[in-house]
Short mmCIF file of C-alpha atoms in Angstrom, two decimals:
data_model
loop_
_atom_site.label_atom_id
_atom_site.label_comp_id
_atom_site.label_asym_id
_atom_site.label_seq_id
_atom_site.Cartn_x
_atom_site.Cartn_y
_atom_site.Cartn_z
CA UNK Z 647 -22.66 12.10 -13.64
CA UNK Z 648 -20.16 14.07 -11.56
CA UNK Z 649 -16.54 14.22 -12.14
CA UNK Z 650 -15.91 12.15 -8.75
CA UNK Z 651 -18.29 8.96 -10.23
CA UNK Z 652 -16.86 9.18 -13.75
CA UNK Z 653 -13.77 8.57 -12.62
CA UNK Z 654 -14.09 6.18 -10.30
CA UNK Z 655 -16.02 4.40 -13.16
CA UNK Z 656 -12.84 4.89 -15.63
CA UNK Z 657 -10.48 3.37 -12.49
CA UNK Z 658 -13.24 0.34 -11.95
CA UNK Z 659 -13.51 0.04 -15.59
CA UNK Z 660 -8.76 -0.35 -16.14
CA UNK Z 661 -9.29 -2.82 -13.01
CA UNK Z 662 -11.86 -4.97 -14.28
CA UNK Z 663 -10.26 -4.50 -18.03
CA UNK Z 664 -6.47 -4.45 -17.23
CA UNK Z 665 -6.56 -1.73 -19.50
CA UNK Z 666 -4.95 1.50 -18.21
CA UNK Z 667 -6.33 4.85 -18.63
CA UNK Z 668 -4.92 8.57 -18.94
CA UNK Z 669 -4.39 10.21 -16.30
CA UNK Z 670 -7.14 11.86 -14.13
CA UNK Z 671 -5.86 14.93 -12.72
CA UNK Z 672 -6.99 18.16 -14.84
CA UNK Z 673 -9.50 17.10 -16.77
CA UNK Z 674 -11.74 14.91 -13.97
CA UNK Z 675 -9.85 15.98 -10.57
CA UNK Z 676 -8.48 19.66 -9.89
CA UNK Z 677 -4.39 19.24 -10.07
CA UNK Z 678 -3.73 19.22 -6.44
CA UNK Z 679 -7.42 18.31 -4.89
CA UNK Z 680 -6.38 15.53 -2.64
CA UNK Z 681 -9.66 15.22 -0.99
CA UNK Z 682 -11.56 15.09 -4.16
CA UNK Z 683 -9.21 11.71 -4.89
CA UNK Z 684 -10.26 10.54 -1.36
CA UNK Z 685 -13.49 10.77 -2.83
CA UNK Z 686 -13.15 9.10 -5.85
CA UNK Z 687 -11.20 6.15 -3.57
CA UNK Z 688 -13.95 5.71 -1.61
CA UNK Z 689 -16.46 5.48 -3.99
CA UNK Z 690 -14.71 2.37 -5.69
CA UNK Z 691 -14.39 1.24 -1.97
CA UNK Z 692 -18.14 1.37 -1.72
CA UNK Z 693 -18.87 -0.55 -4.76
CA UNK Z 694 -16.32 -3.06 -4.08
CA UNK Z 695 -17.41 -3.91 -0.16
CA UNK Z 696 -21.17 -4.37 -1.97
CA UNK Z 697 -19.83 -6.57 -4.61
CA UNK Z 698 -18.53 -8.75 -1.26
CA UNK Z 699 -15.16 -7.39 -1.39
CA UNK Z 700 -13.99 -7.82 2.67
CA UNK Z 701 -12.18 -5.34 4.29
CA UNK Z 702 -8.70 -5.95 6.19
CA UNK Z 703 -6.66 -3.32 6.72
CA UNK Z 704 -4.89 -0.20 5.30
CA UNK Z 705 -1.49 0.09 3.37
CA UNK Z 706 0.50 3.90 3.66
CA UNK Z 707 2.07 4.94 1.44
CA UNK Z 708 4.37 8.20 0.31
CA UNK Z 709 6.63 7.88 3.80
CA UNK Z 710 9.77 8.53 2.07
CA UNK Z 711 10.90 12.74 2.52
CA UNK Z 712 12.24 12.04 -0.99
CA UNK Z 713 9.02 10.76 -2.87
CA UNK Z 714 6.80 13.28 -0.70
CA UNK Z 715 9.23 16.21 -2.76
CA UNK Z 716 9.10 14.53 -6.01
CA UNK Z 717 4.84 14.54 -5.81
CA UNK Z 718 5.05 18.27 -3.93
CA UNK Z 719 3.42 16.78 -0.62
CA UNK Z 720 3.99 17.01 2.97
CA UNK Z 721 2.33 13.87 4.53
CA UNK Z 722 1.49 10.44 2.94
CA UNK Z 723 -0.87 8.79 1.88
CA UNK Z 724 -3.43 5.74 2.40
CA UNK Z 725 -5.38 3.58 0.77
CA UNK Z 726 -7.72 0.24 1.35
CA UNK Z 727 -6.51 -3.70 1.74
CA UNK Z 728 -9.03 -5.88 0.77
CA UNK Z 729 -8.88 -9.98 1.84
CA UNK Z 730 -8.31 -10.91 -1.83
CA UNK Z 731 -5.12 -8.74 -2.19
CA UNK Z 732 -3.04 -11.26 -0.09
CA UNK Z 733 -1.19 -13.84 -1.27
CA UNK Z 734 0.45 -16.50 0.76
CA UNK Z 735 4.30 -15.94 1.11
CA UNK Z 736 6.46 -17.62 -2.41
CA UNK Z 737 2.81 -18.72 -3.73
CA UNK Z 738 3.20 -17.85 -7.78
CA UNK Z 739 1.51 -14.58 -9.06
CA UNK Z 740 -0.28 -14.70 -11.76
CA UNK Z 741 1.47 -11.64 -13.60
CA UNK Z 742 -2.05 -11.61 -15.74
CA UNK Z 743 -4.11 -9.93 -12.80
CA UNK Z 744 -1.26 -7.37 -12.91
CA UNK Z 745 -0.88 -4.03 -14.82
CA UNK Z 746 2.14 -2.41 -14.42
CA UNK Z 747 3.93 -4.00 -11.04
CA UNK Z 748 6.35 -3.01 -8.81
CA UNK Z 749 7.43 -4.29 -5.52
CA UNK Z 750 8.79 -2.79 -2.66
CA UNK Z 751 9.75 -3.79 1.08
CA UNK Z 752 7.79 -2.90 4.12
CA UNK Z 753 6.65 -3.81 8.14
CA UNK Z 754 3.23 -5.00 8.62
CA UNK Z 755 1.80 -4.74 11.36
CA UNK Z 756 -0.92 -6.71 13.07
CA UNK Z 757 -3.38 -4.78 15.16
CA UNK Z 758 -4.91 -6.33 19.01
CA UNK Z 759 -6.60 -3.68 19.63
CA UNK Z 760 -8.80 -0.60 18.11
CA UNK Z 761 -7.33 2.53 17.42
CA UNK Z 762 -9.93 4.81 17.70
CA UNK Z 763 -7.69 8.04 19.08
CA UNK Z 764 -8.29 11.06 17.02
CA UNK Z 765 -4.68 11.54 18.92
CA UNK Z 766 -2.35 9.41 18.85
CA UNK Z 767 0.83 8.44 20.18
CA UNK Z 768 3.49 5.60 19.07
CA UNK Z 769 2.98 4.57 22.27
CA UNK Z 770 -0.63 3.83 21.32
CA UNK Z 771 0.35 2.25 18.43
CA UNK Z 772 3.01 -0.36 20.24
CA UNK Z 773 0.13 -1.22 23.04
CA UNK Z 774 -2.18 -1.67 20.59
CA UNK Z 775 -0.16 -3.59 17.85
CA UNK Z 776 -0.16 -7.96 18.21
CA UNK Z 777 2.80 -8.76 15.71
CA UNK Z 778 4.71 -7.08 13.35
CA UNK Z 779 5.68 -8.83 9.69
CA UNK Z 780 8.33 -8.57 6.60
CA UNK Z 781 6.56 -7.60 3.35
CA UNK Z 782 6.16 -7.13 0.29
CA UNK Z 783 3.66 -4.95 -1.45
CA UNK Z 784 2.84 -5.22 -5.31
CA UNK Z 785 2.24 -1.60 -6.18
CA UNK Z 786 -0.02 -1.20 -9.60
CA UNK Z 787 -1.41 1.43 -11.67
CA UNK Z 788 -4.38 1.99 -13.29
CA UNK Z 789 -2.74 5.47 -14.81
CA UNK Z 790 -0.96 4.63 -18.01
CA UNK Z 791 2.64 4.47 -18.27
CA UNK Z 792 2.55 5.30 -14.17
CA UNK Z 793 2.33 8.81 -15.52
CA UNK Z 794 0.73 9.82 -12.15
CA UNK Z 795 0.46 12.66 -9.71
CA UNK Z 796 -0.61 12.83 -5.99
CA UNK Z 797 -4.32 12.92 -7.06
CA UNK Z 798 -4.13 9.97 -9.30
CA UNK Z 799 -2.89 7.82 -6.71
CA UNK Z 800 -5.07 8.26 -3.85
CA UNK Z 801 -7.79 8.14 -6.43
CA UNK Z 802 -6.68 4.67 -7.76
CA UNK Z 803 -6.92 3.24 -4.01
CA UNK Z 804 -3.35 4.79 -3.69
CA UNK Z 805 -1.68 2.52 -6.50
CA UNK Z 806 -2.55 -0.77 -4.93
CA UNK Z 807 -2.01 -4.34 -6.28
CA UNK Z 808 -1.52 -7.42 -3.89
CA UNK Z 809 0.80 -8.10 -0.91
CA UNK Z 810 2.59 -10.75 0.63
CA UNK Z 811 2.95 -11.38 4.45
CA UNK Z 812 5.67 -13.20 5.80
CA UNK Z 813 5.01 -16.20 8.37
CA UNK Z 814 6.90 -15.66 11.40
CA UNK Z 815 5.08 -12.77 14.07
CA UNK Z 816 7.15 -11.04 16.03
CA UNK Z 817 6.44 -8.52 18.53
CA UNK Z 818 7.52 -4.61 18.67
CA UNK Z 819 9.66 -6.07 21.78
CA UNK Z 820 11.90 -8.31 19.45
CA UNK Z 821 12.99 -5.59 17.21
CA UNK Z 822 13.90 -1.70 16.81
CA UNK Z 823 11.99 -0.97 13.35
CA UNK Z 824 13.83 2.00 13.11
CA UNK Z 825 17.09 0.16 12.95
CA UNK Z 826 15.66 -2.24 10.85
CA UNK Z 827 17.66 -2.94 7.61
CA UNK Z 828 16.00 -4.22 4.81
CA UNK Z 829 17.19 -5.76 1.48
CA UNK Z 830 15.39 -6.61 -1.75
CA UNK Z 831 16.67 -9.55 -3.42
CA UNK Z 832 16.18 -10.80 -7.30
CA UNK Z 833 18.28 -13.61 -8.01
CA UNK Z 834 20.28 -13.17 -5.31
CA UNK Z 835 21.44 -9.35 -6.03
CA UNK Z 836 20.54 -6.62 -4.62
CA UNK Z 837 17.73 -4.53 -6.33
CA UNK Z 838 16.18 -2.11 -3.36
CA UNK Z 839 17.80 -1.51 0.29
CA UNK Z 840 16.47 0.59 2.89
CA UNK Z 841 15.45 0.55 6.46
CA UNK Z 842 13.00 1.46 8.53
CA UNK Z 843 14.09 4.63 9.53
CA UNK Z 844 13.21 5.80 5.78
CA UNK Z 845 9.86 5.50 6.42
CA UNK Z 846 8.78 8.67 8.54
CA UNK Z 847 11.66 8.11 11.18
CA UNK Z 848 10.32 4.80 12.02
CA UNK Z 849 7.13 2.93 10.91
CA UNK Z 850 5.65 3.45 14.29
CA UNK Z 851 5.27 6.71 13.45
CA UNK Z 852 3.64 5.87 9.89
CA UNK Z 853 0.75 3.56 11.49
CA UNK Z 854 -0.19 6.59 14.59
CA UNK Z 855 -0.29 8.86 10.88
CA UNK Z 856 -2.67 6.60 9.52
CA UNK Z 857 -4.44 5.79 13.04
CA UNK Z 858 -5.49 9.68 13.92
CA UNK Z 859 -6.17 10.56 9.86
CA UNK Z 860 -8.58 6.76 9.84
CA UNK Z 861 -10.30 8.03 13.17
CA UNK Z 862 -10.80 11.63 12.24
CA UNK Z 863 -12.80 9.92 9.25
CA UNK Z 864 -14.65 8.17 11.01
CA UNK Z 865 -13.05 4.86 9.95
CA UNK Z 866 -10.94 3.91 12.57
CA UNK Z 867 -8.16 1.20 12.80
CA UNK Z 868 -9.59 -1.96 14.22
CA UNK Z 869 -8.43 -4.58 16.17
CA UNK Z 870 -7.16 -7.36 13.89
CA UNK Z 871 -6.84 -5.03 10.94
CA UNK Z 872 -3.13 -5.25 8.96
CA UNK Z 873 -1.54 -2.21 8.15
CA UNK Z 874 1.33 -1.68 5.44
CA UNK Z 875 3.50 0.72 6.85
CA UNK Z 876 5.22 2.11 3.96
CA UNK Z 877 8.17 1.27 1.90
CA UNK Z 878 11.98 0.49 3.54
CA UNK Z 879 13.75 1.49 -0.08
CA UNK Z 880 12.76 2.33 -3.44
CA UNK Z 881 10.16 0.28 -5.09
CA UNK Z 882 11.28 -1.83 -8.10
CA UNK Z 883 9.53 -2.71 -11.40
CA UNK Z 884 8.49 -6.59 -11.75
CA UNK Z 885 10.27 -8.91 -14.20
CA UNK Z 886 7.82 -12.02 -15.08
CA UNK Z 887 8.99 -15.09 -13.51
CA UNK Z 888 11.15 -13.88 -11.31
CA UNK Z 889 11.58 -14.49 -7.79
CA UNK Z 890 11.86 -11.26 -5.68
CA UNK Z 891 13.28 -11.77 -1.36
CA UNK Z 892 12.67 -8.98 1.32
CA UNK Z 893 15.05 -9.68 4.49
CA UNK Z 894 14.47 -6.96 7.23
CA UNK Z 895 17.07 -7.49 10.15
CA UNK Z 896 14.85 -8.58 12.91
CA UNK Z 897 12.17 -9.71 11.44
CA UNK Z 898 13.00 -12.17 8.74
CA UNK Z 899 11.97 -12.71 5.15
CA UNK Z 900 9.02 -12.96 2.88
CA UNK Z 901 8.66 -13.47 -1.15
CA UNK Z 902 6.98 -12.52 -3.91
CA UNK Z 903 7.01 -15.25 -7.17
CA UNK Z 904 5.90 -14.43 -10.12
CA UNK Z 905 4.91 -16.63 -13.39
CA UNK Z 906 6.37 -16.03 -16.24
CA UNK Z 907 4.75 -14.23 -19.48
CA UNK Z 908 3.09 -10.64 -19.70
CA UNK Z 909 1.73 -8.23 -16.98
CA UNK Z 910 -2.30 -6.97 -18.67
#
């Protein structure tokens, strides 16, 4: 078995368990071999579309300068939204089908059109985007103790979990995302703030990133797909049974409720 199959078999095997593993980079992926990760990502993506798994979007991640320094990148990430990673906006989370969650704020956006560019423009992106939405991601980890590295992330489907859209559309006409403040609220304080210029300049610029990267793949960005366009402020770790409130300025709020007891 090669390196790439064994450990997408370990990452398959801490989803389906809720049992984390060690890390993989080193031992099963060269420190630094990004594309080897994309390999191991979409193997898991294979097996999980013929297990009936259905495709519906992409989430970014990495779009923060800051976090791109701390892993010792220079562009983000992506990894693969599936139609069973949604969750309807303050429906309760079962904190059981969680490992190690964090949330964080971010701009989805709603595609109209195929992106199928191998260039593209934000101008492509704003023709070809329906609505935009607040929300939340659930970030998880299949790496123990989120002891992870650039390559263990994009491996591990780039540290998803679930997400949460909010319910009222509005188009790129309503709002400047780049101006876009955005507070996290738990129990009415303040745990993550941010806006939207934090994320690449603007999260335009994010989604035409993912667009050209999808297309040069051979996967491109499809009309009707959702896209998570990368986080507004710093992510925060999940408290069970506790209520968490994204407000962007412009486009409203979403929520993320979780039940109480203990994340797998």
């Amino acid at each position: 078995m090669s390196d790439v199959a064994r450990s997408a078999r370990l990452l398959r095997t801490a989803y389906e368990t809720h049992t984390p593993v060690a890390p993989l980079r080193g031992d099963l992926i060269p420190v630094g071999d990004v594309d080897a990760a994309y390999q191991v990502q979409q193997a898991q993506v294979a097996e999980w579309e013929a297990a009936g798994r259905r495709r519906v979007g992409a989430k970014i991640g990495l779009t923060s300068s800051a976090v791109q320094q701390a892993f010792g990148v220079y562009q983000p990430d992506f990894g693969v939204l599936f139609a069973d990673m949604a969750v309807p906006d303050g429906t309760e989370i079962d904190v059981g089908r969680l490992l190690q969650p964090r949330v964080e704020a971010e701009v989805a956006f709603v595609l109209g059109a195929d992106l199928p560019f191998t260039q593209v423009t934000p101008a492509d992106v704003i023709r070809a985007t329906d609505h935009v939405l607040p929300a939340i991601e659930i970030v998880d980890s299949r790496i123990t103790g989120w002891d992870i590295s650039i390559v263990d992330t994009v491996a591990d489907n780039a540290s998803s979990g679930l997400f949460v859209l909010g319910n009222q559309p509005r188009t790129l006409a309503d709002v400047d995302l780049r101006l876009a403040g955005m507070v996290l609220e738990h129990a009415g304080e303040p745990v993550s703030v941010g806006a939207g210029a934090a994320c690449l300049g603007n999260p335009v610029h994010a989604v035409a990133w993912l667009a050209q990267t999808l297309a040069g793949a051979g996967t491109p960005l499809a009309a009707g797909d959702i896209v998570l366009s990368g986080a507004l402020g710093p992510m925060v770790p999940v408290t069970a049974g506790a209520t968490y409130e994204a407000r962007i300025s412009g486009l409203g709020s979403v929520r993320a409720c979780f039940s109480p007891g203990e994340a797998a």
